[in-house]
XYZ file of C-alpha atoms in Angstrom:
61
model
C 0.028 0.003 -0.025
C 2.839 2.284 0.812
C 4.176 1.814 -2.879
C 0.743 2.232 -4.328
C 0.425 5.704 -2.401
C 3.717 6.719 -3.578
C 2.828 5.926 -7.121
C -0.385 7.814 -6.901
C 1.366 10.791 -5.530
C 3.967 10.603 -8.325
C 1.120 10.490 -10.984
C -0.383 13.571 -9.514
C 3.077 15.147 -9.932
C 3.040 14.105 -13.450
C -0.543 15.408 -14.285
C 0.562 18.900 -12.939
C 3.757 18.647 -15.065
C 5.962 18.954 -12.010
C 7.818 15.817 -11.708
C 10.504 17.043 -9.276
C 13.650 15.320 -8.244
C 11.775 14.673 -4.663
C 8.721 12.931 -6.300
C 11.210 10.938 -8.680
C 13.366 9.927 -5.719
C 10.634 9.205 -3.376
C 9.085 6.908 -6.014
C 12.343 4.998 -6.782
C 13.267 4.719 -2.996
C 9.834 3.364 -1.964
C 8.759 1.486 -4.979
C 12.138 -0.262 -5.518
C 11.873 -1.540 -1.995
C 8.306 -2.742 -2.667
C 8.857 -3.627 -6.236
C 6.867 -6.935 -6.001
C 3.717 -4.921 -4.954
C 4.284 -2.497 -7.888
C 4.618 -5.443 -10.176
C 1.457 -6.946 -9.151
C -0.421 -3.681 -9.209
C 0.511 -2.796 -12.820
C -0.601 -6.160 -13.861
C -4.159 -4.800 -13.372
C -5.345 -2.552 -16.208
C -7.421 -0.446 -13.976
C -4.468 0.545 -11.909
C -2.046 1.164 -14.917
C -3.162 4.688 -15.121
C -1.828 5.448 -11.730
C 1.695 5.204 -13.226
C 3.143 7.816 -15.455
C 4.066 6.213 -18.617
C 7.769 6.992 -18.131
C 7.874 5.546 -14.651
C 6.167 2.397 -15.800
C 9.005 1.926 -18.458
C 11.544 2.597 -15.689
C 10.171 -0.272 -13.404
C 9.992 -2.767 -16.041
C 13.429 -4.012 -15.686
């Protein structure tokens, strides 16, 4: 859930065209540690919109 919340926050940053280094770092720091949770969540098409496209590409290692 922590990862989910961070991804949501980052998507809001993206919507407002203000992807700051803070948002990006926060996402990487938390979502990397909870990458399994992210992996499961982005398998659901309903949730994929919560991920900015560029970030989705980044976490698909």
